[in-house]
mmCIF file of C-alpha atoms (C1' of nucleotides) in Angstrom:
data_model
loop_
_atom_site.group_PDB
_atom_site.id
_atom_site.type_symbol
_atom_site.label_atom_id
_atom_site.label_comp_id
_atom_site.label_asym_id
_atom_site.label_seq_id
_atom_site.Cartn_x
_atom_site.Cartn_y
_atom_site.Cartn_z
ATOM 1 C CA MET A 1 213.929 31.427 -26.172
ATOM 2 C CA ALA A 2 211.619 30.533 -29.042
ATOM 3 C CA ALA A 3 213.100 30.880 -32.492
ATOM 4 C CA PRO A 4 211.420 33.521 -34.646
ATOM 5 C CA ALA A 5 209.076 32.143 -37.272
ATOM 6 C CA VAL A 6 211.240 33.348 -40.114
ATOM 7 C CA VAL A 7 213.999 30.860 -39.373
ATOM 8 C CA ARG A 8 211.707 27.895 -38.931
ATOM 9 C CA THR A 9 212.432 26.626 -42.415
ATOM 10 C CA ASP A 10 216.126 26.623 -41.568
ATOM 11 C CA ARG A 11 215.589 24.527 -38.488
ATOM 12 C CA VAL A 12 214.366 21.684 -40.627
ATOM 13 C CA ARG A 13 217.829 21.479 -42.126
ATOM 14 C CA THR A 14 219.529 21.996 -38.773
ATOM 15 C CA ASP A 15 220.138 18.602 -37.227
ATOM 16 C CA ARG A 16 222.054 17.990 -34.033
ATOM 17 C CA GLU A 17 225.374 17.629 -35.718
ATOM 18 C CA THR A 18 224.991 20.874 -37.580
ATOM 19 C CA ILE A 19 224.108 22.615 -34.344
ATOM 20 C CA ALA A 20 227.070 21.066 -32.579
ATOM 21 C CA ARG A 21 229.352 22.043 -35.396
ATOM 22 C CA SER A 22 228.170 25.622 -35.546
ATOM 23 C CA ASP A 23 228.546 25.765 -31.782
ATOM 24 C CA ASP A 24 232.144 24.628 -32.012
ATOM 25 C CA HIS A 25 232.826 27.166 -34.711
ATOM 26 C CA ARG A 26 231.737 30.019 -32.487
ATOM 27 C CA ALA A 27 235.075 30.085 -30.687
ATOM 28 C CA LEU A 28 236.874 29.975 -33.994
ATOM 29 C CA ARG A 29 234.881 32.895 -35.329
ATOM 30 C CA ILE A 30 235.616 34.913 -32.203
ATOM 31 C CA TRP A 31 239.312 34.232 -32.558
ATOM 32 C CA LEU A 32 239.379 35.241 -36.222
ATOM 33 C CA ARG A 33 237.425 38.415 -35.527
ATOM 34 C CA LEU A 34 239.614 39.231 -32.555
ATOM 35 C CA LEU A 35 242.623 38.868 -34.801
ATOM 36 C CA THR A 36 241.134 41.080 -37.489
ATOM 37 C CA CYS A 37 240.156 43.845 -35.067
ATOM 38 C CA THR A 38 243.540 43.799 -33.407
ATOM 39 C CA GLN A 39 245.396 43.841 -36.703
ATOM 40 C CA MET A 40 243.346 46.769 -37.989
ATOM 41 C CA ILE A 41 243.976 48.870 -34.907
ATOM 42 C CA GLU A 42 247.573 47.718 -34.709
ATOM 43 C CA ARG A 43 248.318 48.744 -38.273
ATOM 44 C CA VAL A 44 246.939 52.236 -37.721
ATOM 45 C CA VAL A 45 248.769 52.661 -34.424
ATOM 46 C CA ARG A 46 252.063 51.325 -35.780
ATOM 47 C CA SER A 47 252.068 53.531 -38.838
ATOM 48 C CA ARG A 48 251.085 56.670 -36.917
ATOM 49 C CA LEU A 49 253.647 56.023 -34.191
ATOM 50 C CA ARG A 50 256.248 55.789 -36.945
ATOM 51 C CA GLU A 51 255.075 58.887 -38.838
ATOM 52 C CA ARG A 52 254.466 61.112 -35.841
ATOM 53 C CA PHE A 53 257.099 59.967 -33.361
ATOM 54 C CA SER A 54 259.549 57.732 -35.248
ATOM 55 C CA THR A 55 258.921 54.943 -32.785
ATOM 56 C CA THR A 56 257.434 51.458 -32.718
ATOM 57 C CA LEU A 57 254.641 49.710 -30.847
ATOM 58 C CA PRO A 58 256.908 47.563 -28.624
ATOM 59 C CA ARG A 59 258.881 50.664 -27.631
ATOM 60 C CA PHE A 60 255.648 52.509 -26.884
ATOM 61 C CA ASP A 61 254.343 49.558 -24.872
ATOM 62 C CA LEU A 62 257.516 49.383 -22.847
ATOM 63 C CA MET A 63 257.361 53.079 -22.016
ATOM 64 C CA ALA A 64 253.676 52.683 -21.128
ATOM 65 C CA GLN A 65 254.554 49.998 -18.609
ATOM 66 C CA LEU A 66 257.218 52.224 -17.078
ATOM 67 C CA GLU A 67 254.786 55.126 -16.873
ATOM 68 C CA ARG A 68 252.401 52.905 -14.906
ATOM 69 C CA HIS A 69 255.195 51.881 -12.528
ATOM 70 C CA PRO A 70 256.995 55.023 -11.357
ATOM 71 C CA GLU A 71 259.012 52.905 -8.924
ATOM 72 C CA GLY A 72 260.654 51.292 -11.932
ATOM 73 C CA LEU A 73 260.626 47.754 -13.287
ATOM 74 C CA LYS A 74 263.264 45.067 -13.525
ATOM 75 C CA MET A 75 264.157 43.580 -16.881
ATOM 76 C CA ASN A 76 262.424 40.298 -16.160
ATOM 77 C CA GLU A 77 259.312 42.118 -14.959
ATOM 78 C CA LEU A 78 259.211 43.987 -18.254
ATOM 79 C CA SER A 79 259.711 40.716 -20.059
ATOM 80 C CA ARG A 80 256.713 39.180 -18.328
ATOM 81 C CA LEU A 81 254.463 42.220 -18.745
ATOM 82 C CA LEU A 82 255.280 42.628 -22.425
ATOM 83 C CA MET A 83 255.100 38.890 -23.038
ATOM 84 C CA VAL A 84 258.408 38.740 -24.882
ATOM 85 C CA THR A 85 261.680 37.017 -24.040
ATOM 86 C CA GLY A 86 264.503 38.732 -22.202
ATOM 87 C CA GLY A 87 266.853 39.353 -25.100
ATOM 88 C CA ASN A 88 264.289 41.522 -26.816
ATOM 89 C CA VAL A 89 263.742 43.659 -23.740
ATOM 90 C CA THR A 90 267.488 44.282 -23.578
ATOM 91 C CA THR A 91 267.472 45.477 -27.197
ATOM 92 C CA ILE A 92 264.602 47.903 -26.703
ATOM 93 C CA VAL A 93 265.901 49.256 -23.399
ATOM 94 C CA ASP A 94 269.306 49.760 -25.045
ATOM 95 C CA GLN A 95 267.723 51.846 -27.800
ATOM 96 C CA LEU A 96 265.607 53.929 -25.442
ATOM 97 C CA GLU A 97 268.516 54.469 -23.089
ATOM 98 C CA LYS A 98 270.706 55.652 -25.955
ATOM 99 C CA GLU A 99 268.017 58.227 -26.780
ATOM 100 C CA GLY A 100 267.845 59.342 -23.167
ATOM 101 C CA LEU A 101 264.225 58.233 -22.646
ATOM 102 C CA VAL A 102 264.847 55.568 -19.997
ATOM 103 C CA GLU A 103 267.642 54.770 -17.565
ATOM 104 C CA ARG A 104 268.938 51.689 -15.791
ATOM 105 C CA LEU A 105 269.334 52.303 -12.065
ATOM 106 C CA ASP A 106 271.181 49.869 -9.839
ATOM 107 C CA GLU A 107 269.002 47.683 -7.650
ATOM 108 C CA PRO A 108 270.609 47.827 -4.194
ATOM 109 C CA ALA A 109 269.051 44.566 -3.050
ATOM 110 C CA ASP A 110 270.351 42.506 -5.986
ATOM 111 C CA ARG A 111 273.522 43.431 -7.785
ATOM 112 C CA ARG A 112 272.575 41.370 -10.839
ATOM 113 C CA ALA A 113 269.456 43.435 -11.485
ATOM 114 C CA PHE A 114 268.461 46.939 -12.593
ATOM 115 C CA ARG A 115 265.402 49.028 -12.128
ATOM 116 C CA ILE A 116 264.368 50.664 -15.393
ATOM 117 C CA HIS A 117 262.831 54.133 -15.152
ATOM 118 C CA LEU A 118 261.547 56.784 -17.501
ATOM 119 C CA THR A 119 263.811 59.823 -17.469
ATOM 120 C CA ARG A 120 262.240 63.252 -17.197
ATOM 121 C CA THR A 121 262.590 63.563 -20.974
ATOM 122 C CA GLY A 122 261.051 60.121 -21.349
ATOM 123 C CA GLU A 123 258.059 61.134 -19.249
ATOM 124 C CA ARG A 124 257.436 64.218 -21.360
ATOM 125 C CA THR A 125 257.894 62.351 -24.626
ATOM 126 C CA PHE A 126 255.601 59.562 -23.516
ATOM 127 C CA ALA A 127 252.917 62.014 -22.393
ATOM 128 C CA ASP A 128 252.881 63.545 -25.878
ATOM 129 C CA MET A 129 252.679 60.170 -27.568
ATOM 130 C CA ALA A 130 250.055 58.827 -25.188
ATOM 131 C CA ARG A 131 247.761 61.784 -25.750
ATOM 132 C CA GLU A 132 247.714 61.334 -29.501
ATOM 133 C CA HIS A 133 247.676 57.570 -29.267
ATOM 134 C CA GLU A 134 244.549 57.762 -27.165
ATOM 135 C CA GLU A 135 242.825 59.979 -29.705
ATOM 136 C CA TRP A 136 243.480 57.438 -32.431
ATOM 137 C CA VAL A 137 242.111 54.600 -30.351
ATOM 138 C CA VAL A 138 239.050 56.533 -29.207
ATOM 139 C CA GLY A 139 238.298 57.247 -32.861
ATOM 140 C CA LEU A 140 238.756 53.648 -33.907
ATOM 141 C CA LEU A 141 236.456 52.327 -31.171
ATOM 142 C CA SER A 142 233.822 55.038 -31.300
ATOM 143 C CA GLY A 143 231.472 52.730 -33.185
ATOM 144 C CA LEU A 144 230.502 51.237 -29.839
ATOM 145 C CA SER A 145 228.363 52.993 -27.264
ATOM 146 C CA ARG A 146 229.739 53.526 -23.787
ATOM 147 C CA ARG A 147 227.683 50.626 -22.504
ATOM 148 C CA GLU A 148 228.914 48.365 -25.278
ATOM 149 C CA GLN A 149 232.479 49.375 -24.562
ATOM 150 C CA ASP A 150 232.021 48.473 -20.907
ATOM 151 C CA GLU A 151 230.582 45.115 -21.879
ATOM 152 C CA LEU A 152 233.423 44.447 -24.317
ATOM 153 C CA LEU A 153 235.927 45.335 -21.632
ATOM 154 C CA ARG A 154 234.278 42.927 -19.221
ATOM 155 C CA LEU A 155 234.120 40.055 -21.717
ATOM 156 C CA LEU A 156 237.741 40.501 -22.736
ATOM 157 C CA ALA A 157 238.799 40.525 -19.099
ATOM 158 C CA LYS A 158 236.942 37.298 -18.475
ATOM 159 C CA ALA A 159 238.333 35.646 -21.600
ATOM 160 C CA LYS A 160 241.817 36.735 -20.630
ATOM 161 C CA GLU A 161 241.545 35.387 -17.098
ATOM 162 C CA HIS A 162 240.568 31.980 -18.335
ATOM 163 C CA ALA A 163 243.069 31.877 -21.196
ATOM 164 C CA VAL A 164 245.922 32.746 -18.885
ATOM 165 C CA GLU A 165 245.149 29.614 -16.878
ATOM 166 C CA VAL A 166 245.016 27.418 -19.955
ATOM 167 C CA ALA A 167 248.215 28.868 -21.409
ATOM 168 C CA PRO A 168 250.300 30.408 -18.663
ATOM 169 C CA MET B 1 220.605 52.379 -12.553
ATOM 170 C CA ALA B 2 221.241 53.471 -8.993
ATOM 171 C CA ALA B 3 224.728 52.933 -7.662
ATOM 172 C CA PRO B 4 224.929 50.396 -4.833
ATOM 173 C CA ALA B 5 225.338 51.879 -1.404
ATOM 174 C CA VAL B 6 228.760 50.371 -0.956
ATOM 175 C CA VAL B 7 230.315 52.632 -3.559
ATOM 176 C CA ARG B 8 228.689 55.825 -2.322
ATOM 177 C CA THR B 9 231.825 56.894 -0.524
ATOM 178 C CA ASP B 10 233.699 56.606 -3.788
ATOM 179 C CA ARG B 11 231.264 58.867 -5.559
ATOM 180 C CA VAL B 12 232.215 61.702 -3.279
ATOM 181 C CA ARG B 13 235.694 61.607 -4.746
ATOM 182 C CA THR B 14 234.440 61.223 -8.303
ATOM 183 C CA ASP B 15 234.154 64.698 -9.771
ATOM 184 C CA ARG B 16 233.328 65.471 -13.371
ATOM 185 C CA GLU B 17 236.884 65.562 -14.541
ATOM 186 C CA THR B 18 237.626 62.172 -13.085
ATOM 187 C CA ILE B 19 234.572 60.770 -14.800
ATOM 188 C CA ALA B 20 235.539 62.380 -18.106
ATOM 189 C CA ARG B 21 239.080 61.114 -17.835
ATOM 190 C CA SER B 22 238.080 57.576 -16.995
ATOM 191 C CA ASP B 23 235.626 57.729 -19.881
ATOM 192 C CA ASP B 24 238.411 58.678 -22.285
ATOM 193 C CA HIS B 25 240.584 55.896 -21.011
ATOM 194 C CA ARG B 26 237.927 53.289 -21.659
ATOM 195 C CA ALA B 27 238.863 52.967 -25.336
ATOM 196 C CA LEU B 28 242.507 52.728 -24.393
ATOM 197 C CA ARG B 29 241.821 49.963 -21.905
ATOM 198 C CA ILE B 30 239.825 48.039 -24.492
ATOM 199 C CA TRP B 31 242.641 48.322 -26.986
ATOM 200 C CA LEU B 32 245.252 47.131 -24.507
ATOM 201 C CA ARG B 33 243.088 44.222 -23.395
ATOM 202 C CA LEU B 34 242.297 43.327 -26.986
ATOM 203 C CA LEU B 35 246.012 43.262 -27.694
ATOM 204 C CA THR B 36 246.752 41.094 -24.662
ATOM 205 C CA CYS B 37 244.013 38.576 -25.459
ATOM 206 C CA THR B 38 245.080 38.342 -29.081
ATOM 207 C CA GLN B 39 248.746 37.953 -28.202
ATOM 208 C CA MET B 40 247.978 35.221 -25.688
ATOM 209 C CA ILE B 41 245.941 33.192 -28.141
ATOM 210 C CA GLU B 42 248.339 33.977 -30.963
ATOM 211 C CA ARG B 43 251.344 32.734 -29.038
ATOM 212 C CA VAL B 44 249.660 29.433 -28.224
ATOM 213 C CA VAL B 45 248.431 28.951 -31.781
ATOM 214 C CA ARG B 46 251.765 29.903 -33.352
ATOM 215 C CA SER B 47 253.803 27.606 -31.167
ATOM 216 C CA ARG B 48 251.424 24.666 -31.565
ATOM 217 C CA LEU B 49 251.203 25.112 -35.322
ATOM 218 C CA ARG B 50 254.979 25.005 -35.403
ATOM 219 C CA GLU B 51 255.302 21.986 -33.090
ATOM 220 C CA ARG B 52 252.472 19.933 -34.539
ATOM 221 C CA PHE B 53 252.531 20.877 -38.211
ATOM 222 C CA SER B 54 255.753 22.772 -38.863
ATOM 223 C CA THR B 55 253.785 25.688 -40.219
ATOM 224 C CA THR B 56 253.046 29.315 -39.370
ATOM 225 C CA LEU B 57 249.965 31.410 -38.673
ATOM 226 C CA PRO B 58 250.049 33.369 -41.968
ATOM 227 C CA ARG B 59 250.370 30.127 -43.918
ATOM 228 C CA PHE B 60 247.468 28.648 -41.941
ATOM 229 C CA ASP B 61 245.386 31.776 -42.515
ATOM 230 C CA LEU B 62 246.041 31.662 -46.238
ATOM 231 C CA MET B 63 244.980 28.023 -46.444
ATOM 232 C CA ALA B 64 241.895 28.812 -44.358
ATOM 233 C CA GLN B 65 240.858 31.450 -46.895
ATOM 234 C CA LEU B 66 241.311 28.985 -49.730
ATOM 235 C CA GLU B 67 239.280 26.389 -47.904
ATOM 236 C CA ARG B 68 236.439 28.866 -47.605
ATOM 237 C CA HIS B 69 236.631 29.641 -51.324
ATOM 238 C CA PRO B 70 236.675 26.353 -53.244
ATOM 239 C CA GLU B 71 236.417 28.292 -56.504
ATOM 240 C CA GLY B 72 239.895 29.639 -55.811
ATOM 241 C CA LEU B 73 241.191 33.133 -55.105
ATOM 242 C CA LYS B 74 243.371 35.520 -57.072
ATOM 243 C CA MET B 75 246.568 36.809 -55.545
ATOM 244 C CA ASN B 76 245.183 40.275 -54.985
ATOM 245 C CA GLU B 77 242.051 38.846 -53.374
ATOM 246 C CA LEU B 78 244.245 36.921 -50.948
ATOM 247 C CA SER B 79 246.210 40.087 -50.322
ATOM 248 C CA ARG B 80 243.061 41.977 -49.385
ATOM 249 C CA LEU B 81 241.591 39.190 -47.247
ATOM 250 C CA LEU B 82 244.807 38.633 -45.334
ATOM 251 C CA MET B 83 245.484 42.366 -45.021
ATOM 252 C CA VAL B 84 249.052 42.110 -46.275
ATOM 253 C CA THR B 85 250.758 43.477 -49.372
ATOM 254 C CA GLY B 86 251.148 41.488 -52.562
ATOM 255 C CA GLY B 87 254.797 40.556 -52.298
ATOM 256 C CA ASN B 88 254.165 38.646 -49.105
ATOM 257 C CA VAL B 89 251.350 36.630 -50.632
ATOM 258 C CA THR B 90 253.683 35.595 -53.435
ATOM 259 C CA THR B 91 256.238 34.354 -50.911
ATOM 260 C CA ILE B 92 253.739 32.265 -48.945
ATOM 261 C CA VAL B 93 252.048 30.843 -52.039
ATOM 262 C CA ASP B 94 255.493 29.933 -53.414
ATOM 263 C CA GLN B 95 256.275 27.971 -50.242
ATOM 264 C CA LEU B 96 252.935 26.186 -50.140
ATOM 265 C CA GLU B 97 253.113 25.383 -53.856
ATOM 266 C CA LYS B 98 256.579 23.910 -53.435
ATOM 267 C CA GLU B 99 255.168 21.640 -50.730
ATOM 268 C CA GLY B 100 252.289 20.631 -52.967
ATOM 269 C CA LEU B 101 249.587 22.124 -50.741
ATOM 270 C CA VAL B 102 248.281 24.767 -53.163
ATOM 271 C CA GLU B 103 248.430 25.295 -56.913
ATOM 272 C CA ARG B 104 248.252 28.251 -59.261
ATOM 273 C CA LEU B 105 245.725 27.669 -62.042
ATOM 274 C CA ASP B 106 245.535 29.920 -65.061
ATOM 275 C CA GLU B 107 242.633 32.354 -65.082
ATOM 276 C CA PRO B 108 241.165 32.068 -68.572
ATOM 277 C CA ALA B 109 239.555 35.500 -68.437
ATOM 278 C CA ASP B 110 242.782 37.341 -67.591
ATOM 279 C CA ARG B 111 246.147 36.010 -68.627
ATOM 280 C CA ARG B 112 247.942 38.131 -66.028
ATOM 281 C CA ALA B 113 246.146 36.433 -63.144
ATOM 282 C CA PHE B 114 246.001 33.068 -61.398
ATOM 283 C CA ARG B 115 243.419 31.356 -59.294
ATOM 284 C CA ILE B 116 244.991 29.786 -56.227
ATOM 285 C CA HIS B 117 243.469 26.509 -55.034
ATOM 286 C CA LEU B 118 244.132 23.970 -52.333
ATOM 287 C CA THR B 119 245.338 20.712 -53.840
ATOM 288 C CA ARG B 120 243.783 17.451 -52.672
ATOM 289 C CA THR B 121 246.763 17.048 -50.341
ATOM 290 C CA GLY B 122 246.317 20.623 -49.167
ATOM 291 C CA GLU B 123 242.684 19.984 -48.330
ATOM 292 C CA ARG B 124 243.531 16.944 -46.250
ATOM 293 C CA THR B 125 246.412 18.662 -44.514
ATOM 294 C CA PHE B 126 244.322 21.705 -43.739
ATOM 295 C CA ALA B 127 241.469 19.589 -42.382
ATOM 296 C CA ASP B 128 243.856 17.974 -39.899
ATOM 297 C CA MET B 129 245.286 21.299 -38.827
ATOM 298 C CA ALA B 130 241.898 22.991 -38.600
ATOM 299 C CA ARG B 131 240.480 20.288 -36.353
ATOM 300 C CA GLU B 132 243.274 20.625 -33.804
ATOM 301 C CA HIS B 133 243.426 24.375 -34.161
ATOM 302 C CA GLU B 134 239.765 24.610 -33.297
ATOM 303 C CA GLU B 135 240.247 22.493 -30.182
ATOM 304 C CA TRP B 136 242.946 24.863 -28.971
ATOM 305 C CA VAL B 137 240.766 27.908 -29.546
ATOM 306 C CA VAL B 138 237.671 26.349 -27.982
ATOM 307 C CA GLY B 139 239.772 25.577 -24.929
ATOM 308 C CA LEU B 140 241.215 29.061 -24.726
ATOM 309 C CA LEU B 141 237.800 30.740 -24.994
ATOM 310 C CA SER B 142 235.834 28.303 -22.829
ATOM 311 C CA GLY B 143 235.884 30.774 -19.940
ATOM 312 C CA LEU B 144 232.909 32.502 -21.586
ATOM 313 C CA SER B 145 229.406 31.076 -21.699
ATOM 314 C CA ARG B 146 227.743 30.564 -25.046
ATOM 315 C CA ARG B 147 225.715 33.710 -24.551
ATOM 316 C CA GLU B 148 228.807 35.699 -23.664
ATOM 317 C CA GLN B 149 230.582 34.360 -26.728
ATOM 318 C CA ASP B 150 227.703 35.478 -28.918
ATOM 319 C CA GLU B 151 227.792 38.910 -27.352
ATOM 320 C CA LEU B 152 231.552 39.165 -27.815
ATOM 321 C CA LEU B 153 231.193 38.141 -31.434
ATOM 322 C CA ARG B 154 228.583 40.830 -31.971
ATOM 323 C CA LEU B 155 230.604 43.580 -30.297
ATOM 324 C CA LEU B 156 233.731 42.719 -32.232
ATOM 325 C CA ALA B 157 231.771 42.749 -35.489
ATOM 326 C CA LYS B 158 230.435 46.194 -34.690
ATOM 327 C CA ALA B 159 233.824 47.513 -33.671
ATOM 328 C CA LYS B 160 235.353 46.129 -36.830
ATOM 329 C CA GLU B 161 232.721 47.674 -39.088
ATOM 330 C CA HIS B 162 233.342 51.103 -37.683
ATOM 331 C CA ALA B 163 237.107 50.804 -37.575
ATOM 332 C CA VAL B 164 237.254 49.763 -41.205
ATOM 333 C CA GLU B 165 235.579 53.064 -42.125
ATOM 334 C CA VAL B 166 237.975 55.113 -40.040
ATOM 335 C CA ALA B 167 241.050 53.277 -41.326
ATOM 336 C CA PRO B 168 240.303 51.610 -44.644
ATOM 337 C "C1'" DT C 1 272.582 25.160 -8.575
ATOM 338 C "C1'" DA C 2 269.338 28.823 -9.928
ATOM 339 C "C1'" DT C 3 268.487 33.421 -11.455
ATOM 340 C "C1'" DT C 4 269.389 38.098 -13.812
ATOM 341 C "C1'" DG C 5 270.606 39.975 -17.671
ATOM 342 C "C1'" DT C 6 273.414 40.186 -22.172
ATOM 343 C "C1'" DT C 7 275.004 38.688 -26.608
ATOM 344 C "C1'" DA C 8 274.701 36.396 -30.967
ATOM 345 C "C1'" DT C 9 272.023 34.359 -34.372
ATOM 346 C "C1'" DA C 10 268.419 32.961 -37.357
ATOM 347 C "C1'" DC C 11 263.927 33.095 -39.052
ATOM 348 C "C1'" DT C 12 259.307 34.952 -39.984
ATOM 349 C "C1'" DC C 13 256.629 38.669 -41.238
ATOM 350 C "C1'" DT C 14 255.978 42.963 -43.295
ATOM 351 C "C1'" DA C 15 256.192 47.222 -46.318
ATOM 352 C "C1'" DT C 16 258.190 49.514 -50.154
ATOM 353 C "C1'" DA C 17 259.577 50.110 -54.683
ATOM 354 C "C1'" DA C 18 261.135 48.743 -59.134
ATOM 355 C "C1'" DC C 19 260.012 45.561 -62.567
ATOM 356 C "C1'" DT C 20 257.270 42.412 -66.331
ATOM 357 C "C1'" DA C 21 253.471 41.224 -68.683
ATOM 358 C "C1'" DT C 22 248.876 41.902 -69.931
ATOM 359 C "C1'" DA C 23 244.488 44.697 -70.059
ATOM 360 C "C1'" DT D 1 247.624 54.291 -68.614
ATOM 361 C "C1'" DA D 2 246.187 50.954 -65.233
ATOM 362 C "C1'" DT D 3 246.257 46.424 -63.187
ATOM 363 C "C1'" DA D 4 248.158 41.495 -61.752
ATOM 364 C "C1'" DG D 5 251.790 39.577 -60.048
ATOM 365 C "C1'" DT D 6 256.940 39.040 -59.012
ATOM 366 C "C1'" DT D 7 261.390 40.236 -57.279
ATOM 367 C "C1'" DA D 8 264.609 42.436 -54.253
ATOM 368 C "C1'" DT D 9 265.562 44.669 -50.161
ATOM 369 C "C1'" DA D 10 265.459 46.399 -45.579
ATOM 370 C "C1'" DG D 11 263.734 46.529 -41.089
ATOM 371 C "C1'" DA D 12 260.851 44.977 -37.159
ATOM 372 C "C1'" DG D 13 259.842 41.438 -34.174
ATOM 373 C "C1'" DT D 14 260.596 37.243 -32.083
ATOM 374 C "C1'" DA D 15 262.635 32.890 -30.084
ATOM 375 C "C1'" DT D 16 266.578 30.255 -28.910
ATOM 376 C "C1'" DA D 17 270.775 29.192 -26.860
ATOM 377 C "C1'" DA D 18 275.216 30.101 -24.965
ATOM 378 C "C1'" DC D 19 277.280 33.078 -21.766
ATOM 379 C "C1'" DA D 20 278.790 36.103 -17.456
ATOM 380 C "C1'" DA D 21 277.839 37.671 -12.979
ATOM 381 C "C1'" DT D 22 275.551 37.209 -8.777
ATOM 382 C "C1'" DA D 23 272.365 34.852 -5.470
#
DNA sequence: TATTGTTATACTCTATAACTATA
DNA sequence: TATAGTTATAGAGTATAACAATA
């Protein structure tokens, strides 16, 4: 990979340490950009979930997990999937149960545990939210071509796999 | 790009609607993976900043902006860069000023405004934090090759540029 | 003794809106 | 009238730790 002629003047000023430093900073720049992208999307999604459905992102995420697991999920499974501690899951499930969107069913095999399900109402409500939510996200990410989106998805998956080993 | 023979049996079951649906879901999957990656890194960085330096991510981010702008930044510039509203910037700057890490200097051109700077102590403190912080991030992202990191950086930049137009 | 889940608490972060001082 | 910044408030989100019930 020869450097283009136009940057040759720069290379004179680019000693080994500078190269090493800029190499180190690459990870930092990725992290900062990752944070910015996430925050931008998150802010849009949070505010629209509030305006349109009077709900929050953690509540939406919890319902999304339940929708993906029709057999139901235990509290500690939700805790792990949502990456939050148990007390917070209790709070959110309490709210959603009060509104009739989810229900705690007894787990026959373990009398300490529950299986959390979407109710029929919860399924319908979530379907409405998910449809709009997806439109917002498609709009926000439509700056990338399909191929670029696939590549981004692959790179994020790989980054995630490694990070989860470093910080389990 | 011909599909490999091994997936040919799958293609029989892949009608147009399935393709269209999975295409729609691509943006959603990116968003969810983006959120997971960010949360994983964020959790590590937050907890280590707290353990090692008794500080928080927003405080670190604010100091990082000041370090990048030695000429100082006005409150509303910090607000825009950090993507938070003004009242919150005041709170964080108050804390950091009380600890002697930043200072408000009068802006001669506009007596309503300040320029916020890192103090000498703030510079040293930030340098220590930044060095460790970068090690954490390099470790977390070391699952990607240099070329993959460059590609990720590029894709995130492109996504960000478009998203900022959709949701300014 | 370990695990599942709940309760109670405290703190950080954030947005909103009313306010002042200056432009 | 508009802008820079502050103050006050309320709510979301989170972690922690002590606790009860069951394994």
